[in-house]
Structures are given as structure tokens and as C-alpha cells.
mmCIF file of C-alpha atoms in Angstrom:
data_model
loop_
_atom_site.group_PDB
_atom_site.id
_atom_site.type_symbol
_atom_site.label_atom_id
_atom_site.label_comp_id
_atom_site.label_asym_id
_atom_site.label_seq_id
_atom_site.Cartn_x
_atom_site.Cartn_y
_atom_site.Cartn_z
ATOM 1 C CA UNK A 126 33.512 -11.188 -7.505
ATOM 2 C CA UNK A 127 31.052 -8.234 -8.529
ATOM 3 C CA UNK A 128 28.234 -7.156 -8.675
ATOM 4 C CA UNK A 129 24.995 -6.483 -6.830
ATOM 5 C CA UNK A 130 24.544 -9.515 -5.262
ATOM 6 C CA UNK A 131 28.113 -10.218 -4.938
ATOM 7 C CA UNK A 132 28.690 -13.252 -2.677
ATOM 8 C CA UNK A 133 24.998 -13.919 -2.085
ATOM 9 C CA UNK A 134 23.313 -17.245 -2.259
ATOM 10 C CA UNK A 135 19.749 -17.545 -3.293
ATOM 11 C CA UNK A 136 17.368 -19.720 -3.485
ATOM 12 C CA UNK A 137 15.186 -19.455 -6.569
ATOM 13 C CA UNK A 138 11.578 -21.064 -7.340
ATOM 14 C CA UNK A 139 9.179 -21.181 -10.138
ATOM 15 C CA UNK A 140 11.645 -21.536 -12.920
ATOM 16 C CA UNK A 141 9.624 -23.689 -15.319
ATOM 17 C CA UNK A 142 10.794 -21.784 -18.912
ATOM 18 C CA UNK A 143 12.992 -19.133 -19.768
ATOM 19 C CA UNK A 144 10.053 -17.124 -20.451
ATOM 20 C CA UNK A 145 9.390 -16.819 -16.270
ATOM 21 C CA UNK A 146 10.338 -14.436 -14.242
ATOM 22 C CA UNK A 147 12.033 -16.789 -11.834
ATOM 23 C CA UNK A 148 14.362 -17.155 -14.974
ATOM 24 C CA UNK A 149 15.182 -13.902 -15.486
ATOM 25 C CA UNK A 150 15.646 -13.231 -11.376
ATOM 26 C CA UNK A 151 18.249 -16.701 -11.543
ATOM 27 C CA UNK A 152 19.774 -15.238 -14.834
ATOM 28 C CA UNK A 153 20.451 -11.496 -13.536
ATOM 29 C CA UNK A 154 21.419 -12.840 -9.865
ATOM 30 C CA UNK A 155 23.943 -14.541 -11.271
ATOM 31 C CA UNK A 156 25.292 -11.721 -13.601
ATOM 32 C CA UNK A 157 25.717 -9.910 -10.859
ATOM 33 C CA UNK A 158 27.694 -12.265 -8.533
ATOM 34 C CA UNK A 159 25.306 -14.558 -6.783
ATOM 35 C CA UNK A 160 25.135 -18.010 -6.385
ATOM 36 C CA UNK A 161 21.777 -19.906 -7.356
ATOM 37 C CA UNK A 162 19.700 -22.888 -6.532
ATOM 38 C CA UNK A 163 16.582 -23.722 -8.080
ATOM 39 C CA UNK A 164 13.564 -25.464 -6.988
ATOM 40 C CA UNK A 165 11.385 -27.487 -9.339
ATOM 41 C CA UNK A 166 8.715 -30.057 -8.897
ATOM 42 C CA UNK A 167 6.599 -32.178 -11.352
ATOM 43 C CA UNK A 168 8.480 -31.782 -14.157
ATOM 44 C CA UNK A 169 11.714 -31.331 -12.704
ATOM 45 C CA UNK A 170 13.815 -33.166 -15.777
ATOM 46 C CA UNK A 171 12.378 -29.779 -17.397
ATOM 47 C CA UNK A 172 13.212 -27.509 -14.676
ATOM 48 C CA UNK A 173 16.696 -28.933 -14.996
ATOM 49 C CA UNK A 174 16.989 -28.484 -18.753
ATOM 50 C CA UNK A 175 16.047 -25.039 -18.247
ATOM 51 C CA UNK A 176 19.098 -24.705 -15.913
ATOM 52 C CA UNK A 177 21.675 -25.283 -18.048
ATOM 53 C CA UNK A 178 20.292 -21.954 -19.788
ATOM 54 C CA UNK A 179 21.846 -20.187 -17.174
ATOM 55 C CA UNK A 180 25.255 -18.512 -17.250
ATOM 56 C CA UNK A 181 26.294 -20.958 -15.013
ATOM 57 C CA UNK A 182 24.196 -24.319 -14.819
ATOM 58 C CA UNK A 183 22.459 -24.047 -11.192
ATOM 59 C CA UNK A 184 21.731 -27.237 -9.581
ATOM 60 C CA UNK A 185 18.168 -27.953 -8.917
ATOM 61 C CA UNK A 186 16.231 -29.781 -5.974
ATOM 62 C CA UNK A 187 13.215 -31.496 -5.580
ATOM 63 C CA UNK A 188 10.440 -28.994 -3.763
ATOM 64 C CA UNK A 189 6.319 -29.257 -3.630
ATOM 65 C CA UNK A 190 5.955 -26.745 -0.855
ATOM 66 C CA UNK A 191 2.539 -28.665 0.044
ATOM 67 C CA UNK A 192 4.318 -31.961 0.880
ATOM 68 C CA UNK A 193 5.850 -31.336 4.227
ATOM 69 C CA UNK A 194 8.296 -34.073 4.187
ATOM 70 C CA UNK A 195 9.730 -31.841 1.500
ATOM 71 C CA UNK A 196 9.905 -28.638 2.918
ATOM 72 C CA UNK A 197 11.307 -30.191 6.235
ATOM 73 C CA UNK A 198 14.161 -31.624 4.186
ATOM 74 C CA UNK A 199 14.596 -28.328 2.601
ATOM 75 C CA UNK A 200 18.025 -26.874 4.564
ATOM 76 C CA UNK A 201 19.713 -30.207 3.845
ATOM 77 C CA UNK A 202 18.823 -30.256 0.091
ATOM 78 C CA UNK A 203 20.133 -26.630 -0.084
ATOM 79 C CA UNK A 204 23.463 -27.255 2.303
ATOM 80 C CA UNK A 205 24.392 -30.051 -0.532
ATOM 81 C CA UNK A 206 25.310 -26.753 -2.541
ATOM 82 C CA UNK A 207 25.758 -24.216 -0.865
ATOM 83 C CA UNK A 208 26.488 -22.938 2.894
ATOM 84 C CA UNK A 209 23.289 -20.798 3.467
ATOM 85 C CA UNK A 210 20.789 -18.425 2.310
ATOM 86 C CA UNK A 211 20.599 -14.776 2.011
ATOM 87 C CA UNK A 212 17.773 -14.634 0.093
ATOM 88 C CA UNK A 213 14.373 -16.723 -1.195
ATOM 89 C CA UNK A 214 12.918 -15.944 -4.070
ATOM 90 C CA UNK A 215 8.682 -17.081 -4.262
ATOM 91 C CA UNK A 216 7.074 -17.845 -7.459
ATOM 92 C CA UNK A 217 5.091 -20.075 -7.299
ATOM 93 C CA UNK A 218 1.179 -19.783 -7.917
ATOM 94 C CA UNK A 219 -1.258 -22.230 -8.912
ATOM 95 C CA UNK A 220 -5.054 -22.578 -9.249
ATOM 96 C CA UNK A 221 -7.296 -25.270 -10.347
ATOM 97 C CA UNK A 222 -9.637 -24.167 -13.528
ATOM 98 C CA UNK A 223 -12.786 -23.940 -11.399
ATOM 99 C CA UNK A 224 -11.098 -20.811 -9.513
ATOM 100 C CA UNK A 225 -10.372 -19.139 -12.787
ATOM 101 C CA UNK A 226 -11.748 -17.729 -15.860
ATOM 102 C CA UNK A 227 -15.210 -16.177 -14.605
ATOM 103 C CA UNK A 228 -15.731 -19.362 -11.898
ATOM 104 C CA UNK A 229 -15.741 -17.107 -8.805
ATOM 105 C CA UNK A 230 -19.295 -18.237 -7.400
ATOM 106 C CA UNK A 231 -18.924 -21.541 -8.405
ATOM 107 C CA UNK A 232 -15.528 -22.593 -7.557
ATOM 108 C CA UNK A 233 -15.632 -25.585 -4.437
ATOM 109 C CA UNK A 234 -14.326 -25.424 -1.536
ATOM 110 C CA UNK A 235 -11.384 -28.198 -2.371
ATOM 111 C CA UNK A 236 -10.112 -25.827 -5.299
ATOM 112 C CA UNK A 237 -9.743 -22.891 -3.675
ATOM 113 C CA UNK A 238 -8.098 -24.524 -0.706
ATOM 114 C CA UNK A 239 -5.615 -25.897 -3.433
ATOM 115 C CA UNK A 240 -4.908 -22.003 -4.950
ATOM 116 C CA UNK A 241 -4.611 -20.522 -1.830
ATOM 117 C CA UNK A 242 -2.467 -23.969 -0.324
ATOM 118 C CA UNK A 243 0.113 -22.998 -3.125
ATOM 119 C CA UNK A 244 0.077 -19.660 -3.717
ATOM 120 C CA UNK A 245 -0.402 -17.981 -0.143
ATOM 121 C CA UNK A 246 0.700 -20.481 2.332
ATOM 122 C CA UNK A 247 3.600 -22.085 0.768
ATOM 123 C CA UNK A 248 4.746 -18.320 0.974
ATOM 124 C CA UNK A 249 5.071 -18.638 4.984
ATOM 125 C CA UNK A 250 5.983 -22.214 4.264
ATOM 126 C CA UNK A 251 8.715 -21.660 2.198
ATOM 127 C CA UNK A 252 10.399 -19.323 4.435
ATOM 128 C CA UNK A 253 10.415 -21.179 7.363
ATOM 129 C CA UNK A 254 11.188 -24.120 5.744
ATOM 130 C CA UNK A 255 14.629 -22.034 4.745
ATOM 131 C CA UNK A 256 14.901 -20.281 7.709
ATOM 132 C CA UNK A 257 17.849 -22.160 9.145
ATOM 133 C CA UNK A 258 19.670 -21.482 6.682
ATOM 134 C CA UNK A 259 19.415 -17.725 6.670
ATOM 135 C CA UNK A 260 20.867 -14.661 9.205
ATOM 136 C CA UNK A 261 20.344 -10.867 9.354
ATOM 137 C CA UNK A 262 20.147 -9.453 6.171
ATOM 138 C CA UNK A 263 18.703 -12.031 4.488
ATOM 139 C CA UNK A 264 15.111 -11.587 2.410
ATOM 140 C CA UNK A 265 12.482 -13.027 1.268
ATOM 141 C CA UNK A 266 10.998 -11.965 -1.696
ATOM 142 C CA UNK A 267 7.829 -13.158 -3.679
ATOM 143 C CA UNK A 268 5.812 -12.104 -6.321
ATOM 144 C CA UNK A 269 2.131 -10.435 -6.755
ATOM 145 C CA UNK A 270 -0.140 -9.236 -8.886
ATOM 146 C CA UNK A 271 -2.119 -6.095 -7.554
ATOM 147 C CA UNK A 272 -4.895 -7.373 -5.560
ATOM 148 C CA UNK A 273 -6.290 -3.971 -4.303
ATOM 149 C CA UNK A 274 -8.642 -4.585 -7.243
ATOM 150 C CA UNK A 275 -10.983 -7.877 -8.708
ATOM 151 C CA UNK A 276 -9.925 -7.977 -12.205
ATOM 152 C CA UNK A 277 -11.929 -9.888 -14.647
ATOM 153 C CA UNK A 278 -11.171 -13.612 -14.598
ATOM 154 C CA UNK A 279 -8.660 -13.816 -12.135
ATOM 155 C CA UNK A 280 -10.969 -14.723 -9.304
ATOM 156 C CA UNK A 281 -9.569 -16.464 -6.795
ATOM 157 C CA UNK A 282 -6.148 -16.080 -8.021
ATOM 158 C CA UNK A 283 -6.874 -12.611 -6.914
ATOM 159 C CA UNK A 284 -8.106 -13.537 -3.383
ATOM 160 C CA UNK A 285 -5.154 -15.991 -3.299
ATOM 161 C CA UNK A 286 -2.899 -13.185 -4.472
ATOM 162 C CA UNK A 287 -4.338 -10.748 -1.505
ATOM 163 C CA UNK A 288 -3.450 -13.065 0.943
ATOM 164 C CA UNK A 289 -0.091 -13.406 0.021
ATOM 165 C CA UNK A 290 0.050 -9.769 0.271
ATOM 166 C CA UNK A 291 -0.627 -9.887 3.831
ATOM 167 C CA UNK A 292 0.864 -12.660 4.748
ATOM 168 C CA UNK A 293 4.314 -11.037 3.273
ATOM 169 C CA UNK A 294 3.587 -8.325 5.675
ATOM 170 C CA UNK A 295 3.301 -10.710 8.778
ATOM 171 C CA UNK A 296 6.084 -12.303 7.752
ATOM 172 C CA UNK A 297 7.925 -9.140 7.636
ATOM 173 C CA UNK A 298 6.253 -8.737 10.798
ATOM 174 C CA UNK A 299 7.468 -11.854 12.444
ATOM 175 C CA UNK A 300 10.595 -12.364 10.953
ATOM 176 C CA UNK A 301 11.969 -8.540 11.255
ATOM 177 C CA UNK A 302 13.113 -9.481 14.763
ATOM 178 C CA UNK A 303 15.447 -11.564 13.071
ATOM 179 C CA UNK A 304 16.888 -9.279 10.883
ATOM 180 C CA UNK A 305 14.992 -10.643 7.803
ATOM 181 C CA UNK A 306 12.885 -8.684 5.160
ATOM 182 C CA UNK A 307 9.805 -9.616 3.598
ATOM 183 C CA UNK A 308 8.565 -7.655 0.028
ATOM 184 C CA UNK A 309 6.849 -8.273 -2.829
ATOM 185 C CA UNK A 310 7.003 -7.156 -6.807
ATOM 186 C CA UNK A 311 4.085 -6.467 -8.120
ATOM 187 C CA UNK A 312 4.273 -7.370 -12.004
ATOM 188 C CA UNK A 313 2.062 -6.306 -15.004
ATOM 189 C CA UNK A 314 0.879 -9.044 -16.865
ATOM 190 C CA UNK A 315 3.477 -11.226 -19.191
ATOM 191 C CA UNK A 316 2.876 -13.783 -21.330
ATOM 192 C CA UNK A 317 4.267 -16.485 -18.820
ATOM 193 C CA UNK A 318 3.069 -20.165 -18.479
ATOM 194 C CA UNK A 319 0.947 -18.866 -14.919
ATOM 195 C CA UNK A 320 -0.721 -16.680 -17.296
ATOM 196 C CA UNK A 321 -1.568 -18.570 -20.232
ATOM 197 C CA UNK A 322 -3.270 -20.845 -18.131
ATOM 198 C CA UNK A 323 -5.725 -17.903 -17.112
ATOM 199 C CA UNK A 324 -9.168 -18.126 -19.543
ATOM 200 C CA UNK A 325 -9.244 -14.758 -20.939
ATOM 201 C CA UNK A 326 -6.329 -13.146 -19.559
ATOM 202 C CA UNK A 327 -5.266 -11.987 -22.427
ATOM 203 C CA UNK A 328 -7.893 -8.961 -22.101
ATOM 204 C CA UNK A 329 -5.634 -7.013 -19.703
ATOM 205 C CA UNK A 330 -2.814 -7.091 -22.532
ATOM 206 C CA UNK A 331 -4.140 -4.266 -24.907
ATOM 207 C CA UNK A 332 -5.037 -2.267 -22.268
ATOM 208 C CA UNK A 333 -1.960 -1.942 -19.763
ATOM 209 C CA UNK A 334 0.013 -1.013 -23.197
ATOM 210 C CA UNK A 335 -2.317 1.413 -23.960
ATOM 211 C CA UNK A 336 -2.576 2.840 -20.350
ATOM 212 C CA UNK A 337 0.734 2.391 -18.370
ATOM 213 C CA UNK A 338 2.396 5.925 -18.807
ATOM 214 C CA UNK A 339 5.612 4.172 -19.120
ATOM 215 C CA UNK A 340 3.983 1.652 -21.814
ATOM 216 C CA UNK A 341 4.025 -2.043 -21.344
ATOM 217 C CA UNK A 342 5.632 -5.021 -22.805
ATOM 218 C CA UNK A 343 4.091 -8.125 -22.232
ATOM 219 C CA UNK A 344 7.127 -10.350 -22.947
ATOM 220 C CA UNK A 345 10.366 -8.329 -20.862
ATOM 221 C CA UNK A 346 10.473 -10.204 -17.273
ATOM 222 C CA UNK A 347 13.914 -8.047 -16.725
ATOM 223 C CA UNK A 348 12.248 -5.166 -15.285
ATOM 224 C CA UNK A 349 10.817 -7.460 -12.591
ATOM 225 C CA UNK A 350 13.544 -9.410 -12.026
ATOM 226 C CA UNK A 351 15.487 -6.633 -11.328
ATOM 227 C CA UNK A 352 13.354 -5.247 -8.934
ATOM 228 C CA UNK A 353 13.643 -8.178 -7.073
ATOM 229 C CA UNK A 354 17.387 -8.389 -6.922
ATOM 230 C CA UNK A 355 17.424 -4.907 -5.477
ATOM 231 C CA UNK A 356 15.052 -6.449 -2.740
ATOM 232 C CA UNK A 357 17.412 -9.301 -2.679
ATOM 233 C CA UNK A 358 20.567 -6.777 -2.379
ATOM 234 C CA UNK A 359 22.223 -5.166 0.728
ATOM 235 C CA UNK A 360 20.639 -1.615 -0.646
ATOM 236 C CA UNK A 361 17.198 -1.849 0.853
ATOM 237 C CA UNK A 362 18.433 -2.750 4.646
ATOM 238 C CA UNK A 363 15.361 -1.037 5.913
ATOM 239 C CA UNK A 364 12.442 -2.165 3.570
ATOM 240 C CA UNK A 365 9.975 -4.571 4.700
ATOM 241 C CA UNK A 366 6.465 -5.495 3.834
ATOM 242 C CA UNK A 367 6.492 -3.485 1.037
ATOM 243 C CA UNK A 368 5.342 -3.991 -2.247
ATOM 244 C CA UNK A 369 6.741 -2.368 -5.386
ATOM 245 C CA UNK A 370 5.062 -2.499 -8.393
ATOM 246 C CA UNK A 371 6.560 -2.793 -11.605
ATOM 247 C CA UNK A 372 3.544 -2.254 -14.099
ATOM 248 C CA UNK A 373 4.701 0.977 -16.160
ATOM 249 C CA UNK A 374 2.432 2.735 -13.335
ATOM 250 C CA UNK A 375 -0.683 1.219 -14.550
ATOM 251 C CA UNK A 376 -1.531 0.724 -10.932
ATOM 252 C CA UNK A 377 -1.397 4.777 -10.421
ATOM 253 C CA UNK A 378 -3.789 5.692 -12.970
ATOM 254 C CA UNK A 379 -7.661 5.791 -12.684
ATOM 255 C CA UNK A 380 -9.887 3.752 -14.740
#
């Protein structure tokens, strides 16, 4: 076997289409010698369609990483398939309407707990939930999008987002005496489910193509998905609570 990740297991969420990043990260991983489990919930006859898109059909298992019954089954699921983890891969985000589109002062108290419930906590969740199953050198890896700024309509995705930012670097914190890394990517925007479901998101679109200095394309999840295998892969032993952003260095330029 070769390849990057050559002998690696993984653990892959978020795969709802082949338009996802989670996709593309499940796709490439196994390309370059990894084996892959997927996580779905909902619509999981979906999620498993979607497998068998794969260059090799990955199994799939049942995961809402708000039910803890679920996540405290989690190593057992995963053990059905495979002998442990060397890596995690989070994305998974989610936010009620109310929290989105312009709704920042409005949004209730129950929303918001919802967003950041799925999309910062299950982050910390997640890992420990998979944390038997893993042993120095393993990561975790999730996925961002830059929340040093408030960007129009995102609300509080973004706050959600920020959060999971620093909770990556606690876990990095907290989990680096074990040997495991915590990092984030930070992607530009792509036409993904997450983001169609964003009122108005579609006003960042002209304007990271026009301003990235490497350009933009708003439908190629392989540049993030391979910055996530390289988090994933034996080449960044010493990285942790970092996050690299893979935007066409939108995020280094000045408005």
C-alpha cells in the first residue's frame, strides 16, 4: 500500500453529497492508502448511496453527535470495521434559520444553543467519543470558516464557528499530552449543501474570485481536502491548534 495516508484509518463525517468536502477528504484519503468510515445521520440511506461513490464503498454508521447514547457507542460502531483510529475528520455544522441570514439580534436562545450544540461542541464531543480508539499520532481535524471577522449573514454561524476555533486549540491543548493533534482548515466559500442553506451567502462568491490573489473557485473542495489529509498524515508531527486556511489568501488581503 501507498500513499500519504498509507495504512491509516479515518473516520470521516459530514458526507451528505459528493459536492462536500467530507467527500472529497473520504475520496483523496482513500487514493492515497487509507481506510475510511463514514458517519451519517438523518438521512443516512443517502449518506450510504453517496458511499458507494467512493473508490472503494466505505461502510457507514449511525452518528448524531448530540444524542449521547450515540457517541458513547461510537468505538464499538467503528471496531465493527476497522481496528482503530488515526485520524477524525469534523464536518459537521448546523444552524437553525433564526441564527442566519441577517437574524443576529433576534435569534432565541434555543437556536443558538442548537448551532453552537452541533457545530462547536460536538467538536470536543466527537473526539472523545473516538478517543479510545486512537494513540500517538493520531489527529483530529475539523473544518472552519474564518471567524476573526462578522461577515454579512453568517451570524451565529460565525460565533459558532469562533468557538470551534478555540475549542480546537484546547483540544490540542488537552489532548497533546497524548500524542494527539488538533487543527483546523479554514475554507473559502463553496457551493456546498451547509452553504446553500445560508440566506444570502451567495454575496461572498463574486468577491473572493475577484479578490483572492490566487483566484477562487467556488465548486473545487480538493484543495481543502487535501489540506486536511496533510493534517491527517505523519508529515505535520508537530502541528497543533493551528489553522490553515485555504481561501486563495483572501484572508491576507485588506478590505
Amino acid at each position: 500500500m501507498s500513499g500519504l495516508l498509507a495504512g491509516k484509518r479515518l473516520l470521516v463525517t459530514g458526507v451528505i453529497t459528493d459536492a462536500s468536502i467530507a467527500f472529497s477528504v473520504a475520496k483523496l484519503a482513500q487514493e492515497n492508502g487509507a481506510q475510511v468510515v463514514l458517519t451519517g445521520y438523518g438521512r443516512l440511506s443517502l449518506v450510504e448511496r453517496i458511499a458507494k461513490r467512493l473508490p472503494e464503498p466505505a461502510p457507514v454508521i449511525e452518528v448524531d453527535v448530540t444524542n449521547t447514547e450515540h457517541l458513547a457507542g461510537l468505538a464499538d460502531r467503528v471496531r465493527e470495521h476497522v481496528d482503530g483510529l488515526d485520524g477524525v475528520v469534523h464536518s459537521i455544522g448546523f444552524a437553525p434559520q433564526s441564527c442566519l441570514g441577517g437574524g443576529f439580534l433576534d435569534a432565541p436562545w434555543e437556536d443558538v444553543a442548537t448551532a453552537l450544540h452541533v457545530s462547536t461542541f460536538s467538536y470536543k464531543s466527537l473526539a472523545m467519543a473516538a478517543l479510545p480508539l486512537m494513540s500517538p499520532g493520531s489527529a483530529v481535524v475539523g473544518l472552519t470558516f474564518d471567524a476573526t471577522k462578522a461577515w454579512p449573514v453568517y451570524d451565529w454561524m460565525g460565533v459558532a464557528k469562533a468557538g470551534l476555533e478555540s475549542a480546537s486549540r484546547y483540544l490540542a491543548l488537552h489532548l497533546g499530552k497524548q500524542g494527539i493533534r488538533s487543527n483546523l482548515v479554514a475554507a473559502g466559500p463553496l457551493r456546498t449543501i451547509a452553504a446553500k442553506s445560508i440566506p444570502g451567502f451567495d454575496q461572498f462568491e463574486d468577491a473572493w474570485a475577484e479578490r483572492a490573489p490566487l483566484g477562487w473557485s467556488l465548486t473545487d473542495q480538493e484543495p481543502a481536502a487535501r489540506a486536511c489529509l496533510a493534517l491527517l498524515s505523519d508529515w505535520f508531527p508537530a502541528t497543533t491548534g493551528e489553522i490553515v486556511h485555504v481561501d486563495g489568501g483572501y484572508h491576507a488581503i485588506g478590505s
